[in-house]
Amino acid sequence: MGLVFESVFAEVAAILAIAALAGFLGVLLRQPLIVSFIAVGIIVGPSVLGIMNRPEHLHLLADIGVSLLLFLVGLKLDIQLIRTLGPVAVATGMGQVAFTSIFGFLICMGLGMDWVASAYAAVALTFSSTIIVVKLLSDKREIDSLHGRIALGFLIVQDLFVVAAMVVLSAVGAGIGETARSPLMTVFSGIILLGTVWVMIRYVAEPLLKRMAQTPELMVTFAVAWAVVLAAVSGWLGFGRELGGLLGGVSLASTSFRDAVGSRLSGVRDFLLLFFFIGLGAHLDLSVLGAQVSPAIALSAFVLIGNPLIVLAIMGYMGYRRRTGFLAGLTVAQISEFSLIFMAMGVSLGHVGPEAMGLVTLVGLVTITLSTYMIVYSHPLYAKLDRFLIPFERKYTHREEETSTAGVGENYDVILFGLGRYGGAIARGLRDRNVSVLGIDFDPAVVDSWRGKGCPVMYGDAEDPDFPLSLPFREAKWIILAIPPRLSGVTHTDFRLVLTHEFRQAGFTGKIAVTSHLHFDAELVLSEGADVALLPYEDAAERAVELVLTV
C-alpha cells in the first residue's frame, strides 16, 4: 500500500520535492538529470513508495514535454543544415547508425526477442543524446575542439535519422489501430498537414513572430501553443502527436527568431520532460526486471564499446589520429531521450510490449551513467588505452597533419598557445612589433581564420601528450600559455603546469609566460618554473587607470 495524498496538487508537490533532491544528488555524482528522474519514477511508482496514484495528470504534462522537445528539434532543421555538415560528420554519422542498427538487431535476435522488438531496440540504440554531449563538452571547454566539432556534426546526422524514423512510425501509425484510415485518407490528411506547415513557412511565420517579438512572453506562449495545437491536430489525423510537434518547429526554423524562441523554451521543455522520465521509471516493473538484467548488460556493452569503436575505425580510415577518433567516439557511448520516446511510440502503436520498453530504459540508465564518466575522464582513459588503439590510426594521418602544419616554418621568436580574445590580442601586438609568432589553437575555425590572414598557425590541443614537444620550440625565445587555468581528469592536473614542466625537461632555455587569473595562482605558476605570470584582468585595469589619468 503506497502513500495516498488528498489532492493532485499535494501528490505533484511530493514528486517534485523528491525530484529536486534526486537531481541534486545526481549533479554531485556528475550524472545527467535523465538518470535521476527515471530513478525518481521508480521511487514514486508502485514498486517502491507508491506515491503516483493519479498518473493521468503527469502523463498530460509529459505529452506536452515530448511535443516541445520535438518542436525544438524541428526548430533546428533549417534548409541549410545539410550544407553545414562536413564529409567526416556525414560518413561517421551514417556509418555508426548502420553499424549499430544492423548488429544491434542481430544481438537482440540472439537474445530471443522477436524481430519487431529487435528492430525497434536496434534503431533505439543508434540515437545518442545531443543535450548530454553538448553539456559535458561545454563543461570541459572542448565544444570548439576538433573532436567536439566532429561529434556535433555526426550527432546532427543522428538527429536527422531520428526525424526520419519518427516520420515513418507516424505514417505507419496512421494505418493501424482504432483510428486507422484508408490509404487515400492518409495521403489527403498528410497533404493538409504539410500544406499548413508550408503556408506557415512561406507567408505567416516571419511577420507574425516579428510582431510578437515586441512582447517576449507572448512569443513563448505562441510557440508552446503552436507546438501543442499542431501535435493535437497531427494526433487527430492519425499521424501521432510527435510528428505534429516536430513539424511545428520546422515551420519556424527558417525565421530570424528561431534562436530566441529556442532559448526561451528550453527551460519549459526541461521541466515538462521531467514528468516523461518519471513516468518511464514508474512503469518499470521491478518484479520482472531481473530477467532483463543480462540482456541489458549485453546491449549496454555493445553501445559502450561498439559505438565508439566504429567511430574510431571510420575516422581512422579517413585519416584522423586515433586520439581524435577516440575522443569523438566516446560521445556516442550512450542512448538518448529520443531512444525512450521512440520505444514509447512503438508501445502506443502496439508494435512492442512494455518488456522491450523496460529493457531499453535499463540500457539507457546504464549507458548514460557510465558514458558520462567516460566523457568527463576521456583524457586519462585515452592515456591508459593508447597503445591498444594503434591499429585504428593510419601511418600518415593526412587530415590533421595537413591542417596543422600548412604554412608553418621552422623558427619563431614566440610560440603562443591559445588564440582567443586575450591570446589573439597578444599575437597581434607582437606581430605589429615585427616579432615572429607561431599561434596554436584547438578550434579549427580559429585556425582557419588566422591562416586566412597569412599568420603562421597550427591546430593542436595542449592536452595532447604527443603534440607540444613536436613543435619547433628549441630556437624560440618565449613560450606563452594564454590558456585559462583548468583541471583535468581524476588527477586534477593543471595543464599549464604540465606544459611548463615538459618544455623545461625537453631542454627549453627560453622564457615561459603563463596566464593566471588570481594572485595565488600566479604565485603557483611562478613556483613551478614559469618566468612571468600574466594577469589579464589586473593588467587591463592598470592600463585603464593610466588612460583615465592621462587623458
Coordinates of C-alpha atoms in Angstrom, one line a residue:
M1 CA 0.0 0.0 0.0
G2 CA 1.5 3.3 -1.1
L3 CA 1.3 6.8 0.2
V4 CA -2.0 8.5 -0.8
F5 CA -2.4 12.2 -0.9
E6 CA -5.7 14.1 -0.6
S7 CA -5.2 16.1 -3.8
V8 CA -3.3 16.0 -7.1
F9 CA -1.5 19.2 -6.0
A10 CA -0.1 17.5 -2.9
E11 CA 0.9 14.5 -5.0
V12 CA 2.7 16.5 -7.6
A13 CA 4.4 18.6 -4.9
A14 CA 5.8 15.5 -3.2
I15 CA 7.0 14.2 -6.5
L16 CA 8.7 17.5 -7.4
A17 CA 10.4 17.6 -4.0
I18 CA 11.8 14.1 -4.4
A19 CA 12.9 15.0 -8.0
A20 CA 14.7 18.1 -6.8
L21 CA 16.6 16.1 -4.1
A22 CA 17.4 13.3 -6.5
G23 CA 18.6 15.8 -9.2
F24 CA 20.9 17.5 -6.6
L25 CA 22.4 14.1 -5.7
G26 CA 22.8 13.4 -9.4
V27 CA 24.6 16.6 -10.0
L28 CA 27.0 15.8 -7.2
L29 CA 27.7 12.5 -8.9
R30 CA 28.1 14.2 -12.2
Q31 CA 25.1 12.5 -13.7
P32 CA 22.7 13.9 -16.3
L33 CA 19.2 14.6 -14.8
I34 CA 17.7 11.9 -17.1
V35 CA 19.1 9.2 -14.8
S36 CA 18.0 11.0 -11.7
F37 CA 14.4 11.5 -12.9
I38 CA 14.0 7.9 -14.1
A39 CA 15.2 6.8 -10.6
V40 CA 12.6 9.2 -9.1
G41 CA 9.9 7.4 -11.2
I42 CA 11.0 4.1 -9.8
I43 CA 10.9 5.5 -6.2
V44 CA 7.4 7.2 -6.5
G45 CA 6.0 4.3 -8.6
P46 CA 4.0 1.3 -7.3
S47 CA 7.2 -0.8 -6.9
V48 CA 8.5 1.4 -4.0
L49 CA 6.6 4.3 -2.4
G50 CA 3.5 4.2 -4.5
I51 CA 3.1 8.0 -4.4
M52 CA 2.0 8.4 -8.0
N53 CA -1.7 7.4 -7.8
R54 CA -3.0 9.8 -10.4
P55 CA -0.7 9.2 -13.4
E56 CA -3.1 10.7 -16.0
H57 CA -2.2 14.2 -14.8
L58 CA 1.5 13.6 -15.1
H59 CA 1.0 11.9 -18.5
L60 CA -0.6 15.1 -19.8
L61 CA 2.4 17.2 -18.8
A62 CA 4.7 14.5 -20.2
D63 CA 3.0 14.6 -23.6
I64 CA 3.3 18.3 -23.7
G65 CA 7.0 18.0 -22.8
V66 CA 7.7 15.5 -25.6
S67 CA 5.8 17.7 -28.1
L68 CA 8.1 20.7 -27.1
L69 CA 11.2 18.5 -27.3
L70 CA 10.4 17.6 -30.9
F71 CA 9.4 21.1 -31.6
L72 CA 12.8 22.3 -30.6
V73 CA 14.4 19.6 -32.7
G74 CA 12.4 20.8 -35.7
L75 CA 13.4 24.4 -34.9
K76 CA 17.0 23.5 -35.7
L77 CA 16.2 21.8 -39.0
D78 CA 16.5 24.7 -41.4
I79 CA 17.1 24.1 -45.1
Q80 CA 20.8 25.0 -44.9
L81 CA 21.6 22.4 -42.3
I82 CA 22.9 19.6 -44.6
R83 CA 25.3 22.0 -46.2
T84 CA 27.0 22.7 -42.9
L85 CA 27.9 19.1 -42.4
G86 CA 31.4 18.0 -43.4
P87 CA 32.1 14.7 -45.1
V88 CA 33.6 13.2 -41.9
A89 CA 30.4 14.1 -39.9
V90 CA 28.2 12.5 -42.6
A91 CA 30.4 9.4 -43.1
T92 CA 30.8 8.8 -39.4
G93 CA 27.2 9.5 -38.5
M94 CA 25.8 7.2 -41.2
G95 CA 28.4 4.6 -40.6
Q96 CA 27.6 4.5 -36.8
V97 CA 23.8 4.4 -37.5
A98 CA 24.2 1.5 -40.0
F99 CA 26.6 -0.5 -37.7
T100 CA 24.6 -0.1 -34.6
S101 CA 21.2 -0.8 -36.2
I102 CA 22.4 -3.9 -38.1
F103 CA 24.5 -5.5 -35.3
G104 CA 22.1 -4.4 -32.6
F105 CA 19.3 -6.2 -34.5
L106 CA 21.4 -9.4 -34.7
I107 CA 22.2 -9.2 -31.0
C108 CA 18.6 -8.7 -30.0
M109 CA 17.5 -11.6 -32.1
G110 CA 20.2 -13.7 -30.5
L111 CA 18.8 -12.7 -27.1
G112 CA 15.5 -14.3 -28.0
M113 CA 13.5 -11.1 -28.9
D114 CA 11.0 -11.3 -31.8
W115 CA 12.0 -9.5 -35.0
V116 CA 9.7 -6.4 -34.5
A117 CA 11.0 -5.8 -30.9
S118 CA 14.6 -6.4 -32.2
A119 CA 14.1 -3.9 -35.0
Y120 CA 12.8 -1.2 -32.6
A121 CA 15.5 -1.8 -30.0
A122 CA 18.2 -1.8 -32.6
V123 CA 17.0 1.6 -34.0
A124 CA 16.7 3.0 -30.5
L125 CA 20.3 2.0 -29.8
T126 CA 21.6 4.2 -32.6
F127 CA 20.5 7.5 -31.0
S128 CA 22.9 9.4 -28.8
S129 CA 21.9 12.4 -26.6
T130 CA 23.0 15.7 -28.1
I131 CA 21.8 17.5 -25.0
I132 CA 24.1 15.4 -22.7
V133 CA 27.1 15.5 -25.0
V134 CA 26.9 19.3 -25.6
K135 CA 26.6 19.9 -21.8
L136 CA 29.6 17.7 -21.0
L137 CA 31.8 19.1 -23.8
S138 CA 30.9 22.6 -22.8
D139 CA 31.8 22.0 -19.2
K140 CA 35.2 20.6 -20.4
R141 CA 35.6 23.6 -22.8
E142 CA 36.0 21.1 -25.7
I143 CA 32.9 22.1 -27.7
D144 CA 35.1 24.0 -30.2
S145 CA 37.9 21.4 -30.4
L146 CA 38.3 19.3 -33.5
H147 CA 36.8 16.2 -31.9
G148 CA 34.0 18.3 -30.4
R149 CA 33.0 19.8 -33.7
I150 CA 33.1 16.4 -35.5
A151 CA 31.0 14.9 -32.7
L152 CA 28.4 17.7 -33.0
G153 CA 28.4 17.0 -36.8
F154 CA 27.5 13.3 -36.6
L155 CA 25.1 14.0 -33.7
I156 CA 23.2 16.2 -36.2
V157 CA 23.2 13.3 -38.6
Q158 CA 21.7 11.1 -35.9
D159 CA 19.1 13.8 -35.2
L160 CA 18.1 13.7 -38.9
F161 CA 17.8 9.9 -38.6
V162 CA 15.6 10.3 -35.5
V163 CA 13.3 12.6 -37.5
A164 CA 13.1 10.1 -40.4
A165 CA 12.4 7.2 -38.1
M166 CA 9.6 9.1 -36.3
V167 CA 8.1 10.2 -39.5
V168 CA 8.0 6.6 -40.7
L169 CA 6.4 5.5 -37.4
S170 CA 3.8 8.2 -37.6
A171 CA 2.9 7.2 -41.2
V172 CA 2.6 3.6 -40.1
G173 CA 0.5 4.6 -37.1
A174 CA -2.0 6.3 -39.4
G175 CA -2.8 2.9 -40.9
I176 CA -3.4 0.8 -37.9
G177 CA -5.4 0.6 -34.7
E178 CA -8.8 2.0 -33.9
T179 CA -8.1 5.3 -35.7
A180 CA -6.8 3.6 -38.8
R181 CA -7.6 5.4 -42.1
S182 CA -7.7 4.3 -45.7
P183 CA -4.5 5.0 -47.7
L184 CA -6.3 7.7 -49.7
M185 CA -7.5 9.4 -46.5
T186 CA -4.0 9.1 -45.0
V187 CA -2.4 10.8 -48.1
F188 CA -5.1 13.5 -48.0
S189 CA -4.5 14.2 -44.3
G190 CA -0.8 14.3 -44.9
I191 CA -1.2 16.9 -47.7
I192 CA -3.3 19.0 -45.4
L193 CA -0.8 18.9 -42.6
L194 CA 2.2 19.6 -44.8
G195 CA 0.3 22.3 -46.7
T196 CA -0.4 24.1 -43.4
V197 CA 3.3 23.9 -42.5
W198 CA 4.2 25.3 -45.9
V199 CA 1.8 28.2 -45.7
M200 CA 3.2 29.0 -42.2
I201 CA 6.8 28.9 -43.5
R202 CA 6.1 30.9 -46.7
Y203 CA 3.7 33.6 -45.6
V204 CA 3.0 33.7 -41.9
A205 CA 5.9 32.8 -39.6
E206 CA 8.3 35.7 -40.1
P207 CA 5.9 38.6 -39.9
L208 CA 3.9 37.0 -37.1
L209 CA 7.0 36.4 -34.9
K210 CA 8.3 39.9 -35.8
R211 CA 5.1 41.4 -34.2
M212 CA 5.2 39.0 -31.2
A213 CA 8.9 39.7 -30.5
Q214 CA 7.9 43.0 -29.1
T215 CA 6.4 41.1 -26.2
P216 CA 8.7 38.1 -25.5
E217 CA 6.2 36.5 -23.1
L218 CA 3.6 36.4 -25.9
M219 CA 6.2 34.8 -28.3
V220 CA 6.8 32.0 -25.8
T221 CA 3.1 31.4 -25.3
F222 CA 2.5 31.3 -29.1
A223 CA 5.4 28.8 -29.6
V224 CA 4.0 26.5 -26.9
A225 CA 0.5 26.8 -28.3
W226 CA 1.6 26.2 -31.9
A227 CA 3.6 23.1 -30.9
V228 CA 0.8 21.6 -28.8
V229 CA -2.0 22.5 -31.3
L230 CA -0.1 21.1 -34.3
A231 CA 0.7 18.0 -32.2
A232 CA -3.0 17.6 -31.3
V233 CA -4.1 18.0 -35.0
S234 CA -1.5 15.5 -36.1
G235 CA -2.7 13.1 -33.5
W236 CA -6.3 13.6 -34.6
L237 CA -5.3 12.9 -38.2
G238 CA -3.7 9.7 -37.0
F239 CA -0.1 10.6 -37.5
G240 CA 0.9 10.8 -33.9
R241 CA 1.5 13.9 -31.7
E242 CA 5.2 13.5 -32.1
L243 CA 5.2 14.3 -35.8
G244 CA 3.0 17.4 -35.2
G245 CA 5.4 18.8 -32.6
L246 CA 8.3 18.2 -35.0
L247 CA 6.6 20.0 -37.9
G248 CA 5.7 22.9 -35.7
G249 CA 9.4 23.5 -35.1
V250 CA 10.2 23.1 -38.8
S251 CA 7.6 25.7 -39.7
L252 CA 9.5 28.3 -37.6
A253 CA 13.1 27.1 -38.4
S254 CA 13.6 29.5 -41.3
T255 CA 12.7 32.6 -39.3
S256 CA 15.2 35.0 -37.8
F257 CA 13.6 34.5 -34.4
R258 CA 14.2 30.7 -34.1
D259 CA 17.2 31.1 -31.7
A260 CA 15.3 33.4 -29.4
V261 CA 12.3 31.0 -29.4
G262 CA 14.5 28.0 -28.7
S263 CA 16.4 29.6 -25.9
R264 CA 13.2 30.7 -24.1
L265 CA 11.6 27.3 -24.5
S266 CA 14.5 25.2 -23.3
G267 CA 13.7 25.6 -19.6
V268 CA 10.0 24.9 -20.1
R269 CA 10.9 21.8 -22.1
D270 CA 13.3 20.5 -19.4
F271 CA 10.7 21.0 -16.7
L272 CA 7.9 19.1 -18.6
L273 CA 10.2 16.3 -19.7
L274 CA 10.8 15.7 -16.0
F275 CA 7.3 14.1 -16.0
F276 CA 8.1 11.9 -19.0
F277 CA 11.1 10.4 -17.4
I278 CA 9.3 10.0 -14.1
G279 CA 6.5 8.2 -15.9
L280 CA 9.0 5.9 -17.5
G281 CA 10.6 5.0 -14.2
A282 CA 7.1 4.5 -12.6
H283 CA 6.1 2.0 -15.2
L284 CA 9.2 -0.2 -14.7
D285 CA 8.0 -3.4 -13.0
L286 CA 10.9 -4.3 -10.7
S287 CA 9.5 -7.8 -10.3
V288 CA 10.2 -8.7 -14.0
L289 CA 13.3 -6.6 -14.5
G290 CA 15.5 -9.4 -13.1
A291 CA 15.1 -11.4 -16.3
Q292 CA 16.2 -8.4 -18.3
V293 CA 19.4 -7.6 -16.5
S294 CA 21.5 -10.0 -18.6
P295 CA 20.1 -8.7 -22.0
A296 CA 20.5 -5.1 -20.7
I297 CA 24.2 -5.7 -19.8
A298 CA 24.8 -7.2 -23.2
L299 CA 23.2 -4.3 -25.1
S300 CA 24.9 -1.8 -22.8
A301 CA 28.3 -3.3 -23.5
F302 CA 27.6 -3.1 -27.2
V303 CA 26.7 0.6 -27.0
L304 CA 29.5 1.5 -24.6
I305 CA 32.2 -0.3 -26.7
G306 CA 30.8 -0.9 -30.1
N307 CA 29.7 2.6 -30.9
P308 CA 33.0 4.3 -30.0
L309 CA 35.0 1.7 -31.9
I310 CA 33.1 2.1 -35.2
V311 CA 33.5 5.9 -34.9
L312 CA 37.2 5.4 -34.2
A313 CA 37.6 3.0 -37.2
I314 CA 35.8 5.3 -39.6
M315 CA 37.7 8.4 -38.6
G316 CA 41.0 6.4 -38.6
Y317 CA 40.2 5.3 -42.2
M318 CA 39.5 8.9 -43.2
G319 CA 43.0 10.0 -42.0
Y320 CA 42.4 11.3 -38.4
R321 CA 44.6 10.5 -35.5
R322 CA 43.4 7.8 -33.1
R323 CA 43.2 10.3 -30.2
T324 CA 40.8 12.5 -32.2
G325 CA 38.7 9.4 -33.1
F326 CA 38.7 8.1 -29.6
L327 CA 37.6 11.4 -28.0
A328 CA 34.9 11.8 -30.6
G329 CA 33.8 8.2 -30.3
L330 CA 33.1 8.4 -26.6
T331 CA 30.3 10.9 -27.3
V332 CA 28.1 8.1 -28.8
A333 CA 28.6 5.6 -26.0
Q334 CA 25.1 6.1 -24.7
I335 CA 21.5 6.1 -25.9
S336 CA 19.3 9.2 -25.6
E337 CA 16.0 10.5 -24.6
F338 CA 14.9 10.0 -28.2
S339 CA 15.5 6.3 -27.8
L340 CA 13.0 6.2 -25.0
I341 CA 10.5 8.3 -26.9
F342 CA 10.9 6.1 -29.9
M343 CA 10.2 3.0 -27.9
A344 CA 7.2 4.7 -26.3
M345 CA 5.8 5.3 -29.7
G346 CA 6.2 1.7 -30.5
V347 CA 4.3 0.7 -27.3
S348 CA 1.5 3.1 -28.1
L349 CA 1.2 1.7 -31.6
G350 CA 1.1 -1.9 -30.2
H351 CA 4.2 -2.9 -32.0
V352 CA 6.2 -3.8 -28.9
G353 CA 5.3 -4.6 -25.3
P354 CA 6.3 -3.0 -22.1
E355 CA 9.1 -5.6 -21.7
A356 CA 11.0 -4.1 -24.6
M357 CA 10.4 -0.6 -23.3
G358 CA 11.8 -1.7 -19.9
L359 CA 14.8 -3.3 -21.5
V360 CA 15.8 -0.2 -23.5
T361 CA 15.2 2.0 -20.4
L362 CA 17.6 -0.2 -18.4
V363 CA 20.1 0.2 -21.2
G364 CA 19.6 3.9 -21.1
L365 CA 20.3 4.1 -17.3
V366 CA 23.5 2.0 -17.7
T367 CA 24.9 3.7 -20.8
I368 CA 24.1 7.3 -19.8
T369 CA 25.5 6.8 -16.3
L370 CA 28.8 5.1 -17.5
S371 CA 29.3 7.2 -20.6
T372 CA 29.1 10.4 -18.6
Y373 CA 32.2 9.4 -16.6
M374 CA 33.9 8.2 -19.8
I375 CA 33.5 11.6 -21.4
V376 CA 34.4 13.5 -18.2
Y377 CA 37.6 11.4 -17.8
S378 CA 38.3 10.9 -21.5
H379 CA 41.9 12.1 -21.4
P380 CA 43.1 9.8 -18.6
L381 CA 41.1 7.0 -20.3
Y382 CA 42.9 7.6 -23.6
A383 CA 46.3 7.6 -21.8
K384 CA 45.6 4.1 -20.5
L385 CA 44.2 2.7 -23.8
D386 CA 46.5 4.5 -26.2
R387 CA 48.7 1.5 -27.1
F388 CA 45.7 -0.7 -27.8
L389 CA 44.3 1.9 -30.3
I390 CA 47.4 2.0 -32.7
P391 CA 45.7 -0.3 -35.3
F392 CA 43.0 2.4 -35.7
E393 CA 45.4 5.0 -37.0
R394 CA 46.9 5.2 -40.4
K395 CA 50.7 5.7 -40.8
Y396 CA 50.0 9.1 -42.4
T397 CA 47.2 10.9 -40.6
H398 CA 46.8 13.4 -43.5
R399 CA 43.5 15.0 -42.3
E400 CA 45.2 16.5 -39.2
E401 CA 48.8 16.8 -40.3
E402 CA 47.9 18.9 -43.4
T403 CA 45.7 21.1 -41.3
S404 CA 48.2 21.5 -38.5
T405 CA 51.4 22.1 -40.5
A406 CA 50.3 24.1 -43.5
G407 CA 52.2 27.3 -43.8
V408 CA 54.4 26.6 -40.8
G409 CA 58.1 27.3 -40.9
E410 CA 60.9 26.2 -38.6
N411 CA 62.0 29.1 -36.4
Y412 CA 59.9 31.6 -34.4
D413 CA 60.6 34.1 -31.6
V414 CA 57.4 33.2 -29.7
I415 CA 55.2 30.1 -29.6
L416 CA 51.8 31.2 -28.3
F417 CA 49.1 28.7 -27.1
G418 CA 45.6 30.0 -27.3
L419 CA 44.3 32.5 -29.8
G420 CA 41.2 33.6 -28.0
R421 CA 40.5 37.3 -27.2
Y422 CA 43.5 37.6 -24.9
G423 CA 45.9 35.4 -26.8
G424 CA 44.8 36.8 -30.1
A425 CA 45.5 40.3 -28.9
I426 CA 49.0 39.3 -27.7
A427 CA 49.7 37.7 -31.1
R428 CA 48.6 40.9 -33.0
G429 CA 50.6 43.1 -30.7
L430 CA 53.8 41.0 -31.1
R431 CA 53.4 40.9 -34.9
D432 CA 52.9 44.6 -35.1
R433 CA 56.3 44.9 -33.4
N434 CA 57.9 42.5 -36.0
V435 CA 58.2 39.6 -33.6
S436 CA 57.6 36.2 -35.3
V437 CA 54.8 34.3 -33.7
L438 CA 53.6 30.7 -34.1
G439 CA 50.0 30.5 -32.9
I440 CA 48.5 27.3 -31.5
D441 CA 44.7 26.7 -31.0
F442 CA 42.4 23.7 -30.8
D443 CA 39.5 25.4 -32.6
P444 CA 39.6 24.6 -36.3
A445 CA 37.6 27.7 -37.1
V446 CA 40.1 30.0 -35.3
V447 CA 43.0 28.3 -37.1
D448 CA 41.4 28.8 -40.5
S449 CA 40.7 32.5 -39.6
W450 CA 44.2 33.2 -38.7
R451 CA 45.6 31.3 -41.6
G452 CA 43.4 33.3 -43.9
K453 CA 45.1 36.4 -42.6
G454 CA 48.5 34.9 -43.6
C455 CA 49.6 34.2 -40.0
P456 CA 51.6 31.1 -39.1
V457 CA 49.2 28.9 -37.0
M458 CA 48.8 25.3 -36.2
Y459 CA 45.9 23.2 -35.0
G460 CA 46.8 21.5 -31.8
D461 CA 45.5 20.5 -28.3
A462 CA 47.7 21.5 -25.4
E463 CA 46.3 18.4 -23.5
D464 CA 47.6 16.0 -26.2
P465 CA 50.7 14.5 -24.7
D466 CA 52.3 13.9 -28.1
F467 CA 51.7 17.4 -29.5
P468 CA 53.6 20.1 -27.6
L469 CA 57.0 18.5 -27.9
S470 CA 56.6 18.2 -31.7
L471 CA 56.7 22.0 -32.1
P472 CA 59.7 24.0 -33.2
F473 CA 60.3 25.4 -29.8
R474 CA 64.0 25.0 -29.3
E475 CA 65.0 28.2 -31.1
A476 CA 62.2 30.2 -29.6
K477 CA 62.8 33.0 -27.1
W478 CA 59.4 32.8 -25.4
I479 CA 56.6 30.3 -24.9
I480 CA 53.3 31.9 -23.9
L481 CA 50.5 29.9 -22.5
A482 CA 47.4 32.1 -23.0
I483 CA 45.1 29.3 -21.9
P484 CA 42.9 29.6 -18.8
P485 CA 43.6 27.6 -15.6
R486 CA 41.8 24.3 -15.9
L487 CA 42.0 21.0 -14.0
S488 CA 41.6 17.7 -16.0
G489 CA 40.9 14.2 -15.2
V490 CA 40.9 12.2 -11.9
T491 CA 44.4 13.5 -11.2
H492 CA 43.2 17.2 -11.2
T493 CA 46.2 18.1 -13.2
D494 CA 46.6 21.7 -14.4
F495 CA 47.8 21.5 -18.0
R496 CA 49.6 24.9 -17.8
L497 CA 51.9 23.4 -15.2
V498 CA 52.3 20.1 -17.1
L499 CA 53.3 22.0 -20.3
T500 CA 55.8 24.1 -18.3
H501 CA 57.4 21.0 -16.9
E502 CA 57.5 19.2 -20.2
F503 CA 59.2 22.1 -22.1
R504 CA 61.8 22.5 -19.3
Q505 CA 62.5 18.8 -19.2
A506 CA 62.9 18.9 -23.0
G507 CA 65.7 21.4 -22.7
F508 CA 63.9 24.7 -23.5
T509 CA 66.1 27.5 -22.1
G510 CA 64.0 30.5 -23.2
K511 CA 61.3 32.2 -21.0
I512 CA 57.8 30.9 -20.3
A513 CA 54.8 33.2 -19.6
V514 CA 51.6 31.7 -18.1
T515 CA 48.2 33.3 -17.9
S516 CA 46.7 33.5 -14.4
H517 CA 43.5 35.0 -13.1
L518 CA 44.3 35.3 -9.4
H519 CA 47.3 36.3 -7.4
F520 CA 47.7 32.9 -5.5
D521 CA 47.5 31.2 -8.9
A522 CA 50.2 33.5 -10.3
E523 CA 52.5 32.6 -7.3
L524 CA 51.8 28.9 -8.0
V525 CA 52.9 29.0 -11.7
L526 CA 56.0 31.0 -10.9
S527 CA 57.0 28.5 -8.2
E528 CA 56.5 25.7 -10.8
G529 CA 59.0 27.1 -13.3
A530 CA 57.3 29.9 -15.2
D531 CA 59.2 33.2 -15.7
V532 CA 56.2 35.5 -15.9
A533 CA 52.7 35.3 -14.7
L534 CA 50.2 37.2 -16.9
L535 CA 47.2 38.7 -15.1
P536 CA 44.8 39.8 -17.9
Y537 CA 42.2 41.5 -15.7
E538 CA 44.7 43.3 -13.4
D539 CA 46.9 44.4 -16.3
A540 CA 43.9 45.7 -18.2
A541 CA 42.7 47.6 -15.1
E542 CA 46.1 49.2 -14.6
R543 CA 46.1 50.2 -18.3
A544 CA 42.6 51.7 -17.9
V545 CA 43.7 53.7 -14.9
E546 CA 46.7 55.1 -16.9
L547 CA 44.4 56.1 -19.7
V548 CA 41.9 57.8 -17.4
L549 CA 44.7 59.8 -15.6
T550 CA 46.5 60.8 -18.8
V551 CA 43.5 61.9 -21.0

